[in-house]
Amino acid sequence: MPHPLPRSLEISPSGPLTGSVTVPGDKSISHRSLMLSALAVGESRIEGLLEGEDVLATAAAMRAMGTDIERGADGVWLVNGVGVGGLLQPGEALDMGNSGTSTRLLMGLVSSHPITATFIGDASLSKRPMGRVIEPLSRMGADITASPGGRLPLMVRGLCPAVPIEYTLPVASAQVKSAILLAGLNTPGITRVIEPVATRDHSERMLRGFGAELSVEVTNRGRIISLTGEAELKPQSIVVPGDPSSAAFLVVAASIVPGSDVLVANVGLNPTRAGLFEVLRMMGADITEENPRIVGGEPVADLRVRHAALRAVDVPHHLAPSMIDEYPVLFVAAAFAEGRTVARGAHELRVKESDRIVAMAEALGACGVQTEEFEDGLAIQGSGGEPIAGGATIASKLDHRIAMSMVVAGLAAKTALVIDDVSPIATSYPNFLETLDALRR
Ligand code: S3P
């Protein structure tokens, strides 16, 4: 088990990173594994589940709604599902902690069950917009009372049977898509989601894997996903691949620290998630894929990353959905590139665990990096491979990815930097600091 994370942490400049490490289970797939297993009748096994705070919040909520979930001594999780339609009224408010995915997906599940649930969360989550799921779920019949601005705390009163809808996503969001599909599981008829821009497709892959009738059609209106309810899900044995969004920090760290040569094993490379690796290669990063294989229905490989001189790029807008969680660490890579990197078309960064455009502009600025803020992104003036100044105290703003990105930046700064609070790292990558230490030795 990883050690509990400290609050503030000083990061000192690092020598070459070397060695081989694995990354923990994919967060998106871990949430969905618990939820879908809970809706299958019988016992599912989940190997490689991410044991981060966000996923544990999902597990606690599913337990509170009647599912039996246990972690075996071997680290395999066993879930005894209640079946689609079988969720029970939770006895108290569901505490979602920092987790937007838990909140939005579970709001979908509750919406088509005859139960009422109250959702609460931490200061970061309580600022995030829930209107994007409230709107379609209300159309399906759920009665949702939110705090001002469509925020947490909020209460969802489900309707059973709910009404199937056809809904075109106004924002590229896999969470919104998944909330509607999960609500559709217990809704008679066909629930249809149209996504003009493709987002991560784990829900579609896994729903099919659990036996739901789901089709995907690629048209000039976008991807049309049709799910037939009321579905019957069959228990599964799942292996969760490693999280590319967690691997991203190690890949950028090895790319910017001179002399590094690192193998990051077990990285999920679903094309709807792998945009960062494509952009890093455009920048001249030295990343090779070894031992490509399929794990749990997803493409996986080990990534060998060696330090390389990076060049600035204009980040292609169309890659934004496939690297939306990786912009903070991409900005760090850009801070070490030759020239000015421009990353726009990523307005969604404003409504993540923090406003990641502001958070990274401030954090890199405090370390001596020049940035220019746009409504939908950031431009970063790179150092051409020289160490950045560092020497600052950085606010992580209850955002795990800001904390980890700035830990990475600190490895290649001239002077040690301090991060005010690294405890949010436990939401998605509890042993991140230990893994990094292993590579520094
Ligand atoms: C996620 C979708 C993305 C991503 C988040 C996980 C998911 O959010 O940022 O970390 O598991 O569906 P959006 O749907 O808001 O883009």
Short mmCIF file of C-alpha atoms and ligand atoms in Angstrom, two decimals:
data_model
loop_
_atom_site.label_atom_id
_atom_site.label_comp_id
_atom_site.label_asym_id
_atom_site.label_seq_id
_atom_site.Cartn_x
_atom_site.Cartn_y
_atom_site.Cartn_z
CA MET A 1 0.00 0.00 0.00
CA PRO A 2 1.34 3.50 -0.77
CA HIS A 3 2.22 5.79 2.13
CA PRO A 4 -0.30 8.49 2.93
CA LEU A 5 0.54 11.59 0.91
CA PRO A 6 1.92 14.64 2.68
CA ARG A 7 0.29 18.01 2.14
CA SER A 8 3.15 20.20 0.98
CA LEU A 9 6.16 18.79 -0.82
CA GLU A 10 9.50 20.15 -1.99
CA ILE A 11 10.67 18.83 -5.37
CA SER A 12 14.37 19.05 -6.03
CA PRO A 13 16.03 18.89 -9.46
CA SER A 14 16.68 15.32 -10.57
CA GLY A 15 19.43 13.34 -12.24
CA PRO A 16 18.47 10.96 -15.07
CA LEU A 17 15.36 8.84 -14.55
CA THR A 18 16.00 5.18 -15.27
CA GLY A 19 14.27 1.85 -14.77
CA SER A 20 11.02 0.08 -15.42
CA VAL A 21 7.72 0.84 -13.69
CA THR A 22 4.04 0.00 -14.17
CA VAL A 23 1.12 2.37 -13.95
CA PRO A 24 -2.05 1.76 -11.93
CA GLY A 25 -5.38 0.80 -13.45
CA ASP A 26 -7.28 3.14 -15.72
CA LYS A 27 -9.57 5.45 -13.74
CA SER A 28 -12.35 5.65 -16.33
CA ILE A 29 -12.43 1.88 -16.79
CA SER A 30 -12.26 1.27 -13.03
CA HIS A 31 -15.36 3.39 -12.34
CA ARG A 32 -17.28 1.67 -15.11
CA SER A 33 -16.13 -1.81 -13.98
CA LEU A 34 -17.67 -1.27 -10.56
CA MET A 35 -20.87 0.27 -11.87
CA LEU A 36 -21.55 -2.33 -14.57
CA SER A 37 -20.61 -5.23 -12.29
CA ALA A 38 -23.08 -3.84 -9.76
CA LEU A 39 -25.79 -3.99 -12.43
CA ALA A 40 -25.08 -7.58 -13.49
CA VAL A 41 -26.77 -10.41 -11.63
CA GLY A 42 -24.05 -12.58 -10.07
CA GLU A 43 -20.38 -12.22 -9.21
CA SER A 44 -17.91 -10.21 -11.31
CA ARG A 45 -14.13 -10.17 -10.72
CA ILE A 46 -12.06 -7.06 -11.33
CA GLU A 47 -8.30 -7.32 -11.57
CA GLY A 48 -6.11 -4.22 -11.62
CA LEU A 49 -8.78 -1.87 -10.28
CA LEU A 50 -7.39 1.59 -9.54
CA GLU A 51 -7.53 1.95 -5.76
CA GLY A 52 -7.58 5.75 -5.84
CA GLU A 53 -9.96 7.93 -3.84
CA ASP A 54 -12.20 8.69 -6.85
CA VAL A 55 -12.82 5.03 -7.60
CA LEU A 56 -13.28 4.23 -3.91
CA ALA A 57 -16.01 6.90 -3.85
CA THR A 58 -17.79 5.00 -6.62
CA ALA A 59 -17.38 1.73 -4.70
CA ALA A 60 -18.81 3.28 -1.53
CA ALA A 61 -21.79 4.68 -3.45
CA MET A 62 -22.55 1.34 -5.11
CA ARG A 63 -22.37 -0.35 -1.70
CA ALA A 64 -24.74 2.27 -0.29
CA MET A 65 -27.18 1.31 -3.07
CA GLY A 66 -27.15 -2.37 -2.16
CA THR A 67 -24.20 -3.91 -4.01
CA ASP A 68 -21.84 -6.27 -2.28
CA ILE A 69 -18.25 -5.20 -3.14
CA GLU A 70 -15.16 -6.74 -1.57
CA ARG A 71 -11.43 -6.56 -2.13
CA GLY A 72 -9.83 -10.01 -1.91
CA ALA A 73 -6.42 -10.54 -0.26
CA ASP A 74 -4.95 -11.03 -3.76
CA GLY A 75 -6.06 -7.52 -4.76
CA VAL A 76 -8.87 -8.82 -6.98
CA TRP A 77 -12.20 -7.08 -6.36
CA LEU A 78 -15.38 -9.17 -6.23
CA VAL A 79 -18.71 -7.53 -6.96
CA ASN A 80 -22.07 -9.21 -6.42
CA GLY A 81 -24.45 -7.24 -8.58
CA VAL A 82 -28.10 -6.48 -7.94
CA GLY A 83 -29.15 -6.38 -11.60
CA VAL A 84 -30.36 -3.49 -13.77
CA GLY A 85 -33.30 -1.95 -11.90
CA GLY A 86 -32.17 -3.37 -8.58
CA LEU A 87 -30.38 -0.41 -7.00
CA LEU A 88 -31.70 0.45 -3.53
CA GLN A 89 -32.38 3.78 -1.93
CA PRO A 90 -29.13 4.95 -0.21
CA GLY A 91 -29.52 5.68 3.50
CA GLU A 92 -27.44 8.84 3.41
CA ALA A 93 -25.93 11.35 1.01
CA LEU A 94 -23.45 9.90 -1.52
CA ASP A 95 -20.09 11.57 -0.92
CA MET A 96 -18.35 11.90 -4.29
CA GLY A 97 -15.22 13.53 -2.87
CA ASN A 98 -13.31 15.11 -5.79
CA SER A 99 -14.75 12.84 -8.48
CA GLY A 100 -16.70 14.28 -11.40
CA THR A 101 -16.87 10.90 -13.13
CA SER A 102 -18.48 9.22 -10.10
CA THR A 103 -20.98 12.04 -9.79
CA ARG A 104 -22.10 12.34 -13.39
CA LEU A 105 -22.24 8.60 -14.14
CA LEU A 106 -24.04 7.75 -10.91
CA MET A 107 -26.56 10.54 -11.48
CA GLY A 108 -27.35 8.69 -14.70
CA LEU A 109 -27.82 5.37 -12.91
CA VAL A 110 -30.04 6.83 -10.20
CA SER A 111 -32.17 8.70 -12.77
CA SER A 112 -33.92 5.58 -14.05
CA HIS A 113 -34.26 3.77 -10.73
CA PRO A 114 -37.18 4.33 -8.33
CA ILE A 115 -34.87 5.88 -5.72
CA THR A 116 -33.72 9.29 -4.53
CA ALA A 117 -30.07 10.14 -3.89
CA THR A 118 -28.29 13.25 -2.68
CA PHE A 119 -24.81 13.93 -4.07
CA ILE A 120 -22.21 15.91 -2.13
CA GLY A 121 -18.53 16.56 -2.81
CA ASP A 122 -15.44 18.56 -1.90
CA ALA A 123 -14.86 22.26 -2.62
CA SER A 124 -13.50 21.56 -6.12
CA LEU A 125 -16.35 19.25 -7.18
CA SER A 126 -18.94 21.62 -5.69
CA LYS A 127 -17.85 24.27 -8.20
CA ARG A 128 -18.17 22.06 -11.27
CA PRO A 129 -21.10 22.33 -13.70
CA MET A 130 -23.68 19.56 -13.50
CA GLY A 131 -26.21 21.27 -15.82
CA ARG A 132 -24.75 19.25 -18.70
CA VAL A 133 -26.12 16.03 -17.16
CA ILE A 134 -29.12 17.55 -15.38
CA GLU A 135 -30.57 18.63 -18.72
CA PRO A 136 -30.69 15.27 -20.56
CA LEU A 137 -31.48 13.28 -17.41
CA SER A 138 -34.42 15.59 -16.67
CA ARG A 139 -35.67 14.96 -20.20
CA MET A 140 -35.64 11.26 -19.35
CA GLY A 141 -37.89 12.06 -16.40
CA ALA A 142 -35.56 12.44 -13.44
CA ASP A 143 -36.44 15.19 -10.99
CA ILE A 144 -33.20 16.95 -10.08
CA THR A 145 -32.83 19.77 -7.57
CA ALA A 146 -29.38 21.35 -7.68
CA SER A 147 -27.61 24.13 -5.83
CA PRO A 148 -27.45 27.48 -7.65
CA GLY A 149 -25.63 27.27 -10.99
CA GLY A 150 -26.51 23.57 -11.38
CA ARG A 151 -23.94 22.48 -8.81
CA LEU A 152 -23.52 20.09 -5.88
CA PRO A 153 -25.04 19.43 -3.42
CA LEU A 154 -27.89 18.15 -5.52
CA MET A 155 -30.67 15.61 -5.25
CA VAL A 156 -31.78 13.19 -7.97
CA ARG A 157 -35.22 11.63 -7.75
CA GLY A 158 -35.28 8.85 -10.34
CA LEU A 159 -38.23 7.90 -12.53
CA CYS A 160 -39.04 4.27 -13.27
CA PRO A 161 -39.79 3.60 -16.02
CA ALA A 162 -37.85 6.55 -17.45
CA VAL A 163 -38.38 7.89 -20.95
CA PRO A 164 -35.86 7.03 -23.69
CA ILE A 165 -34.40 10.07 -25.49
CA GLU A 166 -32.30 10.90 -28.50
CA TYR A 167 -29.71 13.45 -27.43
CA THR A 168 -26.98 15.26 -29.33
CA LEU A 169 -24.12 16.19 -27.00
CA PRO A 170 -23.61 19.97 -26.89
CA VAL A 171 -20.13 19.48 -25.32
CA ALA A 172 -17.62 16.75 -26.11
CA SER A 173 -17.99 14.84 -22.86
CA ALA A 174 -17.70 11.11 -22.24
CA GLN A 175 -19.21 11.67 -18.81
CA VAL A 176 -22.40 13.14 -20.25
CA LYS A 177 -22.59 10.40 -22.91
CA SER A 178 -22.08 7.73 -20.26
CA ALA A 179 -24.61 9.23 -17.82
CA ILE A 180 -27.31 9.03 -20.51
CA LEU A 181 -26.35 5.49 -21.57
CA LEU A 182 -26.31 4.29 -17.96
CA ALA A 183 -29.75 5.83 -17.42
CA GLY A 184 -30.82 4.08 -20.64
CA LEU A 185 -29.96 0.67 -19.22
CA ASN A 186 -33.12 0.61 -17.08
CA THR A 187 -35.26 2.53 -19.57
CA PRO A 188 -37.59 0.65 -21.93
CA GLY A 189 -36.89 1.29 -25.63
CA ILE A 190 -33.89 2.79 -27.40
CA THR A 191 -31.82 5.53 -25.80
CA ARG A 192 -29.69 7.27 -28.39
CA VAL A 193 -26.70 9.58 -27.93
CA ILE A 194 -25.17 11.43 -30.86
CA GLU A 195 -21.67 12.72 -30.36
CA PRO A 196 -20.50 15.09 -33.09
CA VAL A 197 -16.94 14.74 -31.74
CA ALA A 198 -15.79 11.31 -30.57
CA THR A 199 -14.89 11.01 -26.89
CA ARG A 200 -13.44 8.08 -24.92
CA ASP A 201 -15.48 5.00 -25.76
CA HIS A 202 -14.97 2.81 -22.69
CA SER A 203 -18.69 2.83 -21.83
CA GLU A 204 -19.65 1.54 -25.26
CA ARG A 205 -16.98 -1.18 -25.24
CA MET A 206 -17.82 -2.30 -21.72
CA LEU A 207 -21.60 -2.19 -22.06
CA ARG A 208 -21.25 -4.52 -25.03
CA GLY A 209 -18.82 -6.69 -23.08
CA PHE A 210 -21.44 -7.05 -20.32
CA GLY A 211 -24.00 -8.19 -22.89
CA ALA A 212 -26.03 -5.02 -23.52
CA GLU A 213 -27.51 -4.48 -26.98
CA LEU A 214 -25.59 -1.43 -28.18
CA SER A 215 -24.75 -0.25 -31.68
CA VAL A 216 -22.46 2.50 -32.92
CA GLU A 217 -22.92 4.07 -36.33
CA VAL A 218 -20.45 6.58 -37.71
CA THR A 219 -22.34 9.17 -39.79
CA ASN A 220 -21.85 12.75 -40.97
CA ARG A 221 -23.73 13.88 -37.84
CA GLY A 222 -21.13 12.08 -35.73
CA ARG A 223 -21.18 8.80 -33.81
CA ILE A 224 -24.70 7.58 -33.13
CA ILE A 225 -24.82 5.26 -30.13
CA SER A 226 -28.04 3.32 -29.61
CA LEU A 227 -28.71 1.28 -26.49
CA THR A 228 -31.69 -1.00 -26.00
CA GLY A 229 -33.19 -1.07 -22.52
CA GLU A 230 -34.19 -2.68 -20.30
CA ALA A 231 -30.88 -4.45 -20.52
CA GLU A 232 -29.75 -7.59 -18.78
CA LEU A 233 -26.06 -7.55 -17.89
CA LYS A 234 -24.04 -10.69 -17.31
CA PRO A 235 -21.23 -10.83 -14.73
CA GLN A 236 -17.71 -10.57 -16.16
CA SER A 237 -14.09 -11.16 -15.31
CA ILE A 238 -12.35 -7.86 -16.05
CA VAL A 239 -8.70 -6.92 -16.31
CA VAL A 240 -8.25 -3.14 -16.08
CA PRO A 241 -5.39 -1.87 -18.29
CA GLY A 242 -2.94 0.76 -17.00
CA ASP A 243 -4.04 4.39 -17.18
CA PRO A 244 -2.51 6.42 -20.06
CA SER A 245 -3.41 9.60 -18.16
CA SER A 246 -1.21 8.45 -15.27
CA ALA A 247 1.55 7.21 -17.60
CA ALA A 248 1.57 10.69 -19.15
CA PHE A 249 3.41 12.17 -16.14
CA LEU A 250 6.20 9.60 -16.33
CA VAL A 251 6.48 9.88 -20.11
CA VAL A 252 6.89 13.66 -19.94
CA ALA A 253 9.27 13.38 -16.97
CA ALA A 254 11.56 11.02 -18.91
CA SER A 255 11.32 13.24 -21.99
CA ILE A 256 12.48 16.42 -20.20
CA VAL A 257 15.09 15.13 -17.71
CA PRO A 258 18.42 14.74 -19.58
CA GLY A 259 19.88 11.24 -19.66
CA SER A 260 16.58 9.50 -18.84
CA ASP A 261 15.64 6.08 -20.19
CA VAL A 262 12.43 4.65 -18.72
CA LEU A 263 10.09 1.78 -19.48
CA VAL A 264 6.50 2.52 -18.49
CA ALA A 265 4.74 -0.83 -18.63
CA ASN A 266 1.05 -1.65 -19.13
CA VAL A 267 -0.15 1.58 -20.73
CA GLY A 268 -3.65 1.58 -22.23
CA LEU A 269 -3.51 2.97 -25.77
CA ASN A 270 -7.15 3.22 -26.74
CA PRO A 271 -7.06 5.78 -29.61
CA THR A 272 -9.68 7.90 -27.81
CA ARG A 273 -7.12 8.40 -25.01
CA ALA A 274 -3.72 8.47 -26.68
CA GLY A 275 -3.58 12.02 -28.09
CA LEU A 276 -0.75 13.18 -25.82
CA PHE A 277 1.65 10.53 -27.09
CA GLU A 278 0.92 11.63 -30.66
CA VAL A 279 1.61 15.28 -29.82
CA LEU A 280 4.79 14.43 -27.90
CA ARG A 281 6.04 12.50 -30.93
CA MET A 282 5.26 15.53 -33.14
CA MET A 283 7.44 17.49 -30.71
CA GLY A 284 10.31 15.07 -31.22
CA ALA A 285 9.86 12.87 -28.15
CA ASP A 286 11.54 9.47 -28.26
CA ILE A 287 8.70 7.06 -27.38
CA THR A 288 8.57 3.49 -28.65
CA GLU A 289 5.86 0.91 -28.09
CA GLU A 290 6.98 -2.51 -26.98
CA ASN A 291 5.03 -5.71 -26.49
CA PRO A 292 1.70 -4.49 -27.94
CA ARG A 293 -1.20 -6.62 -26.71
CA ILE A 294 -4.91 -6.55 -25.85
CA VAL A 295 -5.87 -6.33 -22.16
CA GLY A 296 -9.54 -6.30 -21.15
CA GLY A 297 -10.54 -5.53 -24.74
CA GLU A 298 -8.26 -2.47 -24.94
CA PRO A 299 -4.94 -2.02 -26.81
CA VAL A 300 -2.02 -1.90 -24.36
CA ALA A 301 1.76 -1.60 -24.75
CA ASP A 302 4.87 -0.85 -22.71
CA LEU A 303 6.28 2.57 -23.57
CA ARG A 304 10.04 3.07 -23.69
CA VAL A 305 10.84 6.74 -23.32
CA ARG A 306 14.26 8.35 -23.63
CA HIS A 307 15.12 12.00 -23.06
CA ALA A 308 14.90 14.04 -26.28
CA ALA A 309 15.17 17.62 -27.46
CA LEU A 310 11.57 18.81 -27.89
CA ARG A 311 10.29 21.31 -30.47
CA ALA A 312 7.26 23.57 -30.09
CA VAL A 313 4.10 22.67 -32.03
CA ASP A 314 0.60 23.99 -32.67
CA VAL A 315 -1.41 21.31 -30.95
CA PRO A 316 -4.05 20.03 -33.41
CA HIS A 317 -7.52 20.94 -32.11
CA HIS A 318 -9.03 17.65 -33.19
CA LEU A 319 -6.84 15.81 -30.67
CA ALA A 320 -8.32 17.71 -27.70
CA PRO A 321 -10.90 15.05 -26.65
CA SER A 322 -8.28 12.27 -26.77
CA MET A 323 -5.90 14.16 -24.46
CA ILE A 324 -8.21 16.39 -22.45
CA ASP A 325 -6.75 15.29 -19.10
CA GLU A 326 -3.16 15.58 -20.37
CA TYR A 327 -2.96 19.31 -21.17
CA PRO A 328 -1.41 20.29 -17.83
CA VAL A 329 1.52 17.92 -18.34
CA LEU A 330 1.72 18.80 -22.04
CA PHE A 331 2.18 22.43 -20.95
CA VAL A 332 5.11 21.25 -18.85
CA ALA A 333 6.66 19.47 -21.84
CA ALA A 334 6.13 22.67 -23.87
CA ALA A 335 7.99 24.67 -21.22
CA PHE A 336 11.14 22.69 -22.16
CA ALA A 337 10.67 22.75 -25.95
CA GLU A 338 12.43 24.97 -28.45
CA GLY A 339 9.97 27.71 -29.43
CA ARG A 340 6.39 28.66 -28.62
CA THR A 341 3.77 25.93 -28.30
CA VAL A 342 0.16 26.93 -28.85
CA ALA A 343 -2.56 24.67 -27.44
CA ARG A 344 -6.07 25.92 -28.15
CA GLY A 345 -9.50 24.39 -28.77
CA ALA A 346 -9.60 23.02 -25.23
CA HIS A 347 -12.19 25.19 -23.50
CA GLU A 348 -13.21 22.25 -21.31
CA LEU A 349 -9.99 22.77 -19.32
CA ARG A 350 -11.83 25.61 -17.56
CA VAL A 351 -14.23 23.21 -15.83
CA LYS A 352 -12.00 20.36 -14.69
CA GLU A 353 -10.95 19.80 -11.03
CA SER A 354 -9.60 23.35 -11.32
CA ASP A 355 -9.53 25.91 -14.13
CA ARG A 356 -6.48 24.23 -15.62
CA ILE A 357 -5.65 27.10 -17.96
CA VAL A 358 -5.37 29.54 -15.06
CA ALA A 359 -3.78 27.00 -12.71
CA MET A 360 -1.00 26.10 -15.18
CA ALA A 361 -0.43 29.68 -16.38
CA GLU A 362 0.09 30.70 -12.74
CA ALA A 363 2.19 27.67 -11.83
CA LEU A 364 4.51 27.87 -14.85
CA GLY A 365 4.65 31.67 -14.58
CA ALA A 366 5.84 31.37 -10.97
CA CYS A 367 8.65 29.12 -12.29
CA GLY A 368 9.81 31.73 -14.79
CA VAL A 369 8.00 30.37 -17.87
CA GLN A 370 6.26 32.87 -20.14
CA THR A 371 2.70 31.96 -21.09
CA GLU A 372 -0.20 33.62 -22.84
CA GLU A 373 -3.69 32.71 -21.76
CA PHE A 374 -6.55 32.25 -24.24
CA GLU A 375 -10.17 31.53 -23.47
CA ASP A 376 -9.65 28.01 -24.86
CA GLY A 377 -6.02 27.25 -24.14
CA LEU A 378 -2.50 28.42 -23.47
CA ALA A 379 0.64 29.36 -25.38
CA ILE A 380 3.93 28.48 -23.71
CA GLN A 381 7.38 29.84 -24.49
CA GLY A 382 9.81 26.96 -24.16
CA SER A 383 13.31 27.03 -22.68
CA GLY A 384 14.90 25.06 -25.53
CA GLY A 385 15.75 22.26 -23.11
CA GLU A 386 17.40 24.42 -20.44
CA PRO A 387 16.17 24.00 -16.86
CA ILE A 388 13.32 26.38 -15.96
CA ALA A 389 13.91 28.69 -12.98
CA GLY A 390 11.68 26.99 -10.37
CA GLY A 391 12.14 28.24 -6.81
CA ALA A 392 8.43 29.00 -6.33
CA THR A 393 5.57 27.73 -4.22
CA ILE A 394 2.83 26.29 -6.42
CA ALA A 395 -0.89 26.06 -5.59
CA SER A 396 -2.30 22.70 -6.68
CA LYS A 397 -5.91 23.92 -6.24
CA LEU A 398 -7.37 20.55 -5.17
CA ASP A 399 -6.36 19.22 -8.59
CA HIS A 400 -4.33 16.00 -8.80
CA ARG A 401 -3.17 16.70 -12.35
CA ILE A 402 -1.87 20.16 -11.49
CA ALA A 403 0.03 18.69 -8.53
CA MET A 404 1.59 15.85 -10.59
CA SER A 405 2.39 18.11 -13.56
CA MET A 406 4.31 20.49 -11.32
CA VAL A 407 6.13 17.64 -9.60
CA VAL A 408 7.34 16.71 -13.08
CA ALA A 409 8.31 20.32 -13.85
CA GLY A 410 10.27 20.46 -10.60
CA LEU A 411 12.47 17.56 -11.70
CA ALA A 412 13.98 19.75 -14.42
CA ALA A 413 14.02 23.14 -12.65
CA LYS A 414 17.18 25.00 -11.55
CA THR A 415 15.96 25.51 -8.01
CA ALA A 416 13.69 23.31 -5.90
CA LEU A 417 10.02 24.15 -5.99
CA VAL A 418 7.35 23.58 -3.37
CA ILE A 419 3.83 22.34 -4.07
CA ASP A 420 1.43 23.53 -1.38
CA ASP A 421 -0.73 20.40 -1.34
CA VAL A 422 0.03 17.10 -3.06
CA SER A 423 -2.69 15.14 -1.24
CA PRO A 424 -5.07 15.32 -4.28
CA ILE A 425 -2.67 12.95 -6.09
CA ALA A 426 -4.37 10.16 -4.08
CA THR A 427 -7.54 10.59 -6.13
CA SER A 428 -6.01 9.00 -9.24
CA TYR A 429 -2.42 7.81 -8.64
CA PRO A 430 -1.80 7.01 -4.96
CA ASN A 431 1.77 5.70 -5.46
CA PHE A 432 2.92 8.31 -7.97
CA LEU A 433 5.64 9.79 -5.74
CA GLU A 434 7.02 6.35 -4.85
CA THR A 435 7.13 5.36 -8.52
CA LEU A 436 9.00 8.53 -9.35
CA ASP A 437 11.43 7.94 -6.47
CA ALA A 438 12.14 4.47 -7.84
CA LEU A 439 13.11 6.03 -11.19
CA ARG A 440 15.33 8.65 -9.51
CA ARG A 441 17.45 6.07 -7.70
C1 S3P B 1 -13.94 10.92 -18.08
C2 S3P B 1 -14.24 11.85 -19.04
C3 S3P B 1 -13.56 13.14 -19.14
C4 S3P B 1 -12.28 13.17 -18.34
C5 S3P B 1 -12.43 12.57 -16.97
C6 S3P B 1 -12.90 11.13 -17.07
C7 S3P B 1 -14.71 9.65 -18.06
O1 S3P B 1 -14.41 14.15 -18.64
O2 S3P B 1 -11.79 14.49 -18.23
O3 S3P B 1 -11.21 12.61 -16.27
O4 S3P B 1 -14.29 8.70 -17.37
O5 S3P B 1 -15.74 9.58 -18.74
P1 S3P B 1 -15.49 14.91 -19.56
O6 S3P B 1 -16.57 13.97 -19.90
O7 S3P B 1 -15.98 16.05 -18.70
O8 S3P B 1 -14.72 15.38 -20.76
#
